[in-house]
Amino acid sequence: MVLQVGTAFEVKTPFSRILRLSATTANLKSWLNAGLAFVYPEACQLCGTNRAKLEDGLVCSRCWQQVRFIRPPFCERCGLPFEGEITTTFECANCREMELHFSSARSAVVAGGVVLEAIHRYKYQQAMWFEAFLADLFLREALPGLSGQKWDCIVPVPLHPVKEREREFNQAARLAAHLSRAANLPLNAAWLRRLIPTSTQTRLSRQQRAANMRGAFALADGVKLRGERVIVVDDVFTTGATTSACAKVLLRAGAGEVCVWTVSRGL
Ligand SMILES: [Zn+2]
Ligand SMILES: [Zn+2]
């Protein structure tokens, strides 16, 4: 399948999204919260002062302007932005130290400030309205970034079933679904399984993270790959240990190539 970016850009109203969410009791709380926005004047959920629209993820234009997009020059492999002028192909220390299995990784924005807050509240407090904001940032960069490239499908980084039951949704899968619709590429959210419920990795070194990810993922039963070119999607990219572990499983199972796209990137 040839990726045709820009076609089939499905515009869904946030309300239809909320209605879809409301199908599960899991998201009842967020539905009620979002419902309040129809009753009360909609205030930005980040600064709490300026007005914001639900279709913008309840993020005002002022907060939006604080987003830092990741632009070249950056590391060819992992997309780490590099300050200053560079004319040759550049690979960062992270990539030299780690064995990364994906061919390239790119992220839309820096995981800091308003973006980090939106991601944390989306993931851990079920502030589902931020999904429109995060998906917007993601598609703005990923669609032109993938333009002209040939990919077959999208695979989100899976959550461990225990964690997914707790959180009630997989943020990577939901954000990947936006890319799938916009880029007109199939979403294969059940190809990978997470075998180990890895705890937070924030205090771990690069090597520890990589070790932590060993054996964390497996191919789901019955999945057969025949050279597919796969885009792995996650919400945040830190060292690449998680997405690389996913890429490794997919490549061993027969994927032709694996690239990574994440909404944000920790610097
Ligand atoms: Zn604001
Ligand atoms: Zn790099």
Short mmCIF file of C-alpha atoms and ligand atoms in Angstrom, two decimals:
data_model
loop_
_atom_site.label_atom_id
_atom_site.label_comp_id
_atom_site.label_asym_id
_atom_site.label_seq_id
_atom_site.Cartn_x
_atom_site.Cartn_y
_atom_site.Cartn_z
CA MET A 1 0.00 0.00 0.00
CA VAL A 2 1.24 3.44 -0.89
CA LEU A 3 0.87 6.15 1.69
CA GLN A 4 -1.03 9.05 0.28
CA VAL A 5 -0.74 11.76 2.79
CA GLY A 6 -3.35 14.41 2.61
CA THR A 7 -6.12 12.12 1.41
CA ALA A 8 -9.00 10.90 3.53
CA PHE A 9 -8.39 13.49 6.20
CA GLU A 10 -11.34 12.68 8.36
CA VAL A 11 -12.58 15.62 10.33
CA LYS A 12 -14.42 14.51 13.40
CA THR A 13 -16.01 16.88 15.81
CA PRO A 14 -14.73 16.56 19.34
CA PHE A 15 -18.29 15.83 20.34
CA SER A 16 -18.47 12.74 18.14
CA ARG A 17 -15.19 11.67 19.68
CA ILE A 18 -16.60 12.14 23.13
CA LEU A 19 -19.70 10.19 22.19
CA ARG A 20 -17.50 7.37 21.01
CA LEU A 21 -15.57 7.52 24.27
CA SER A 22 -18.76 7.43 26.24
CA ALA A 23 -19.40 3.95 24.91
CA THR A 24 -17.35 2.66 27.81
CA THR A 25 -18.10 3.41 31.41
CA ALA A 26 -14.36 3.85 31.68
CA ASN A 27 -14.60 7.23 30.09
CA LEU A 28 -17.77 8.40 31.75
CA LYS A 29 -15.84 10.78 33.96
CA SER A 30 -14.15 12.47 31.03
CA TRP A 31 -17.44 12.63 29.17
CA LEU A 32 -19.03 14.42 32.10
CA ASN A 33 -16.09 16.78 32.40
CA ALA A 34 -16.15 17.57 28.71
CA GLY A 35 -19.93 17.92 28.91
CA LEU A 36 -19.50 20.70 31.42
CA ALA A 37 -17.66 22.66 28.77
CA PHE A 38 -20.94 23.02 26.91
CA VAL A 39 -22.61 24.49 29.94
CA TYR A 40 -19.89 26.78 31.26
CA PRO A 41 -17.80 29.21 29.21
CA GLU A 42 -14.93 27.17 27.85
CA ALA A 43 -11.71 28.12 29.57
CA CYS A 44 -8.26 26.90 28.61
CA GLN A 45 -7.53 23.80 30.67
CA LEU A 46 -3.84 24.68 30.89
CA CYS A 47 -3.76 28.33 31.96
CA GLY A 48 -7.34 28.51 33.21
CA THR A 49 -7.72 32.12 32.08
CA ASN A 50 -8.14 32.46 28.32
CA ARG A 51 -11.06 31.11 26.39
CA ALA A 52 -10.52 27.93 24.43
CA LYS A 53 -12.59 25.73 22.14
CA LEU A 54 -13.33 22.09 22.71
CA GLU A 55 -12.21 21.28 19.16
CA ASP A 56 -8.80 22.75 20.04
CA GLY A 57 -8.56 20.39 23.01
CA LEU A 58 -9.53 23.23 25.38
CA VAL A 59 -6.10 24.78 24.86
CA CYS A 60 -6.04 28.53 24.18
CA SER A 61 -3.98 30.12 21.41
CA ARG A 62 -1.57 31.61 23.93
CA CYS A 63 -0.72 28.23 25.46
CA TRP A 64 -0.60 26.75 21.95
CA GLN A 65 2.10 29.26 21.02
CA GLN A 66 4.33 27.86 23.76
CA VAL A 67 4.61 24.53 21.95
CA ARG A 68 8.11 23.87 20.65
CA PHE A 69 8.10 22.02 17.35
CA ILE A 70 11.11 19.86 16.54
CA ARG A 71 12.76 21.12 13.38
CA PRO A 72 16.02 20.19 11.62
CA PRO A 73 18.89 19.91 12.00
CA PHE A 74 18.44 16.73 13.96
CA CYS A 75 20.01 13.29 14.40
CA GLU A 76 19.32 11.23 11.27
CA ARG A 77 18.48 8.19 13.34
CA CYS A 78 16.54 9.34 16.40
CA GLY A 79 15.49 12.86 15.44
CA LEU A 80 17.20 14.56 18.37
CA PRO A 81 17.38 18.25 17.47
CA PHE A 82 20.85 19.72 17.24
CA GLU A 83 21.52 23.33 18.14
CA GLY A 84 23.47 25.22 15.54
CA GLU A 85 24.57 24.82 11.98
CA ILE A 86 25.23 21.38 10.59
CA THR A 87 25.66 20.37 7.01
CA THR A 88 26.69 16.71 7.23
CA THR A 89 24.65 13.71 8.38
CA PHE A 90 24.69 13.72 12.13
CA GLU A 91 24.21 10.90 14.64
CA CYS A 92 23.84 11.75 18.33
CA ALA A 93 25.57 10.17 21.35
CA ASN A 94 22.34 8.38 22.30
CA CYS A 95 22.33 6.52 18.98
CA ARG A 96 26.03 5.73 19.12
CA GLU A 97 25.66 4.22 22.62
CA MET A 98 22.48 2.27 22.02
CA GLU A 99 21.57 -0.48 19.64
CA LEU A 100 18.44 0.95 18.05
CA HIS A 101 16.35 -1.27 15.81
CA PHE A 102 14.17 1.28 14.06
CA SER A 103 15.52 2.94 10.92
CA SER A 104 14.49 6.41 12.06
CA ALA A 105 12.48 8.09 14.78
CA ARG A 106 10.80 11.46 14.59
CA SER A 107 8.73 13.43 17.08
CA ALA A 108 6.44 16.37 16.51
CA VAL A 109 7.15 18.50 19.56
CA VAL A 110 9.36 18.84 22.62
CA ALA A 111 7.92 17.06 25.69
CA GLY A 112 8.03 20.06 27.99
CA GLY A 113 5.86 22.85 29.36
CA VAL A 114 2.27 22.82 28.12
CA VAL A 115 2.79 19.64 26.08
CA LEU A 116 4.08 17.61 29.01
CA GLU A 117 1.27 18.82 31.23
CA ALA A 118 -1.35 17.96 28.61
CA ILE A 119 0.17 14.48 28.11
CA HIS A 120 0.32 13.76 31.84
CA ARG A 121 -3.24 14.87 32.46
CA TYR A 122 -4.47 13.02 29.38
CA LYS A 123 -2.75 9.80 30.45
CA TYR A 124 -3.05 9.83 34.21
CA GLN A 125 -6.16 11.91 34.90
CA GLN A 126 -8.21 10.94 31.86
CA ALA A 127 -8.42 14.55 30.67
CA MET A 128 -9.59 13.26 27.30
CA TRP A 129 -10.21 16.71 25.81
CA PHE A 130 -6.43 17.14 25.44
CA GLU A 131 -6.46 14.40 22.80
CA ALA A 132 -7.62 16.89 20.15
CA PHE A 133 -4.67 19.16 21.00
CA LEU A 134 -2.11 16.32 21.01
CA ALA A 135 -3.47 14.76 17.82
CA ASP A 136 -3.32 18.15 16.12
CA LEU A 137 0.36 18.62 17.03
CA PHE A 138 1.12 15.05 15.94
CA LEU A 139 -0.58 15.24 12.54
CA ARG A 140 0.82 18.67 11.74
CA GLU A 141 4.32 17.19 11.74
CA ALA A 142 3.82 13.49 10.98
CA LEU A 143 1.74 13.95 7.81
CA PRO A 144 4.26 16.15 5.98
CA GLY A 145 7.11 14.10 7.50
CA LEU A 146 5.72 10.87 6.04
CA SER A 147 4.75 12.45 2.74
CA GLY A 148 6.26 10.68 -0.25
CA GLN A 149 7.32 7.67 1.84
CA LYS A 150 5.82 4.23 1.44
CA TRP A 151 4.55 2.61 4.62
CA ASP A 152 2.08 -0.23 5.00
CA CYS A 153 0.60 0.15 8.45
CA ILE A 154 0.74 1.69 11.89
CA VAL A 155 1.41 -0.23 15.13
CA PRO A 156 1.03 1.58 18.47
CA VAL A 157 3.24 0.71 21.44
CA PRO A 158 1.00 -1.57 23.52
CA LEU A 159 0.28 -1.19 27.20
CA HIS A 160 0.39 -4.19 29.51
CA PRO A 161 -3.21 -5.47 29.91
CA VAL A 162 -3.14 -4.70 33.65
CA LYS A 163 -2.05 -1.14 33.00
CA GLU A 164 -4.59 -0.70 30.21
CA ARG A 165 -7.36 -1.84 32.55
CA GLU A 166 -6.20 0.69 35.13
CA ARG A 167 -5.86 3.57 32.68
CA GLU A 168 -8.90 2.43 30.68
CA PHE A 169 -7.32 3.35 27.36
CA ASN A 170 -4.00 3.16 25.56
CA GLN A 171 -2.90 6.68 24.70
CA ALA A 172 -0.49 5.45 22.01
CA ALA A 173 -3.27 3.49 20.30
CA ARG A 174 -5.67 6.44 20.40
CA LEU A 175 -3.08 8.85 18.95
CA ALA A 176 -2.05 6.24 16.37
CA ALA A 177 -5.70 5.99 15.31
CA HIS A 178 -5.65 9.69 14.40
CA LEU A 179 -2.59 9.14 12.19
CA SER A 180 -4.15 6.02 10.68
CA ARG A 181 -7.26 7.94 9.62
CA ALA A 182 -5.40 11.00 8.40
CA ALA A 183 -2.71 9.10 6.48
CA ASN A 184 -5.15 6.44 5.26
CA LEU A 185 -3.02 3.59 6.60
CA PRO A 186 -4.32 0.53 8.47
CA LEU A 187 -3.92 0.47 12.24
CA ASN A 188 -2.74 -2.83 13.69
CA ALA A 189 -3.15 -2.25 17.40
CA ALA A 190 -3.19 -5.97 18.22
CA TRP A 191 0.04 -7.02 16.52
CA LEU A 192 2.22 -6.47 19.57
CA ARG A 193 1.65 -7.58 23.15
CA ARG A 194 3.32 -6.20 26.23
CA LEU A 195 4.44 -9.07 28.42
CA ILE A 196 5.99 -7.16 31.30
CA PRO A 197 4.24 -4.29 33.11
CA THR A 198 7.35 -2.11 33.24
CA SER A 199 7.18 0.54 35.92
CA THR A 200 8.09 4.16 35.27
CA GLN A 201 11.48 4.49 33.66
CA THR A 202 12.14 8.12 34.47
CA ARG A 203 14.90 7.40 36.98
CA LEU A 204 16.68 4.81 34.88
CA SER A 205 19.76 5.31 32.74
CA ARG A 206 19.77 4.55 29.01
CA GLN A 207 21.33 1.14 29.59
CA GLN A 208 18.90 0.33 32.40
CA ARG A 209 15.97 1.30 30.22
CA ALA A 210 17.22 -0.90 27.41
CA ALA A 211 17.72 -3.81 29.84
CA ASN A 212 14.27 -3.18 31.29
CA MET A 213 12.75 -3.53 27.84
CA ARG A 214 14.39 -6.86 27.06
CA GLY A 215 11.59 -9.35 26.51
CA ALA A 216 8.95 -6.71 27.29
CA PHE A 217 7.13 -7.17 23.95
CA ALA A 218 6.10 -10.10 21.80
CA LEU A 219 4.22 -10.63 18.57
CA ALA A 220 0.56 -11.53 19.16
CA ASP A 221 -0.43 -15.12 18.34
CA GLY A 222 -1.35 -15.74 14.75
CA VAL A 223 0.20 -12.54 13.36
CA LYS A 224 2.24 -13.13 10.22
CA LEU A 225 4.46 -10.45 8.71
CA ARG A 226 5.75 -10.46 5.14
CA GLY A 227 8.09 -7.55 4.71
CA GLU A 228 5.64 -4.87 5.82
CA ARG A 229 6.98 -1.39 6.36
CA VAL A 230 5.66 -0.39 9.76
CA ILE A 231 5.30 2.92 11.58
CA VAL A 232 5.46 2.43 15.37
CA VAL A 233 3.62 5.17 17.27
CA ASP A 234 3.94 6.29 20.89
CA ASP A 235 3.11 9.42 22.87
CA VAL A 236 6.60 10.19 24.18
CA PHE A 237 10.09 9.28 22.99
CA THR A 238 12.84 9.41 25.61
CA THR A 239 15.85 7.21 24.86
CA GLY A 240 14.16 5.08 22.23
CA ALA A 241 14.42 1.92 24.38
CA THR A 242 10.68 1.21 24.23
CA THR A 243 10.09 1.86 20.54
CA SER A 244 13.34 0.08 19.64
CA ALA A 245 12.18 -3.02 21.55
CA CYS A 246 8.94 -2.93 19.54
CA ALA A 247 10.90 -2.52 16.29
CA LYS A 248 13.10 -5.49 17.20
CA VAL A 249 10.10 -7.80 17.66
CA LEU A 250 8.49 -6.63 14.41
CA LEU A 251 11.71 -7.00 12.38
CA ARG A 252 12.40 -10.47 13.80
CA ALA A 253 8.86 -11.44 12.87
CA GLY A 254 9.44 -10.38 9.26
CA ALA A 255 8.75 -6.66 9.00
CA GLY A 256 10.71 -5.05 6.15
CA GLU A 257 11.41 -1.79 7.92
CA VAL A 258 10.27 -0.01 11.07
CA CYS A 259 10.24 3.72 11.64
CA VAL A 260 8.95 5.53 14.71
CA TRP A 261 6.73 8.58 15.09
CA THR A 262 5.88 10.01 18.51
CA VAL A 263 3.90 13.06 19.49
CA SER A 264 6.61 14.37 21.79
CA ARG A 265 10.23 13.93 22.65
CA GLY A 266 12.01 14.43 25.96
CA LEU A 267 15.23 16.41 25.56
ZN ZN B 1 -4.17 28.73 27.95
ZN ZN B 2 20.18 10.07 17.72
#
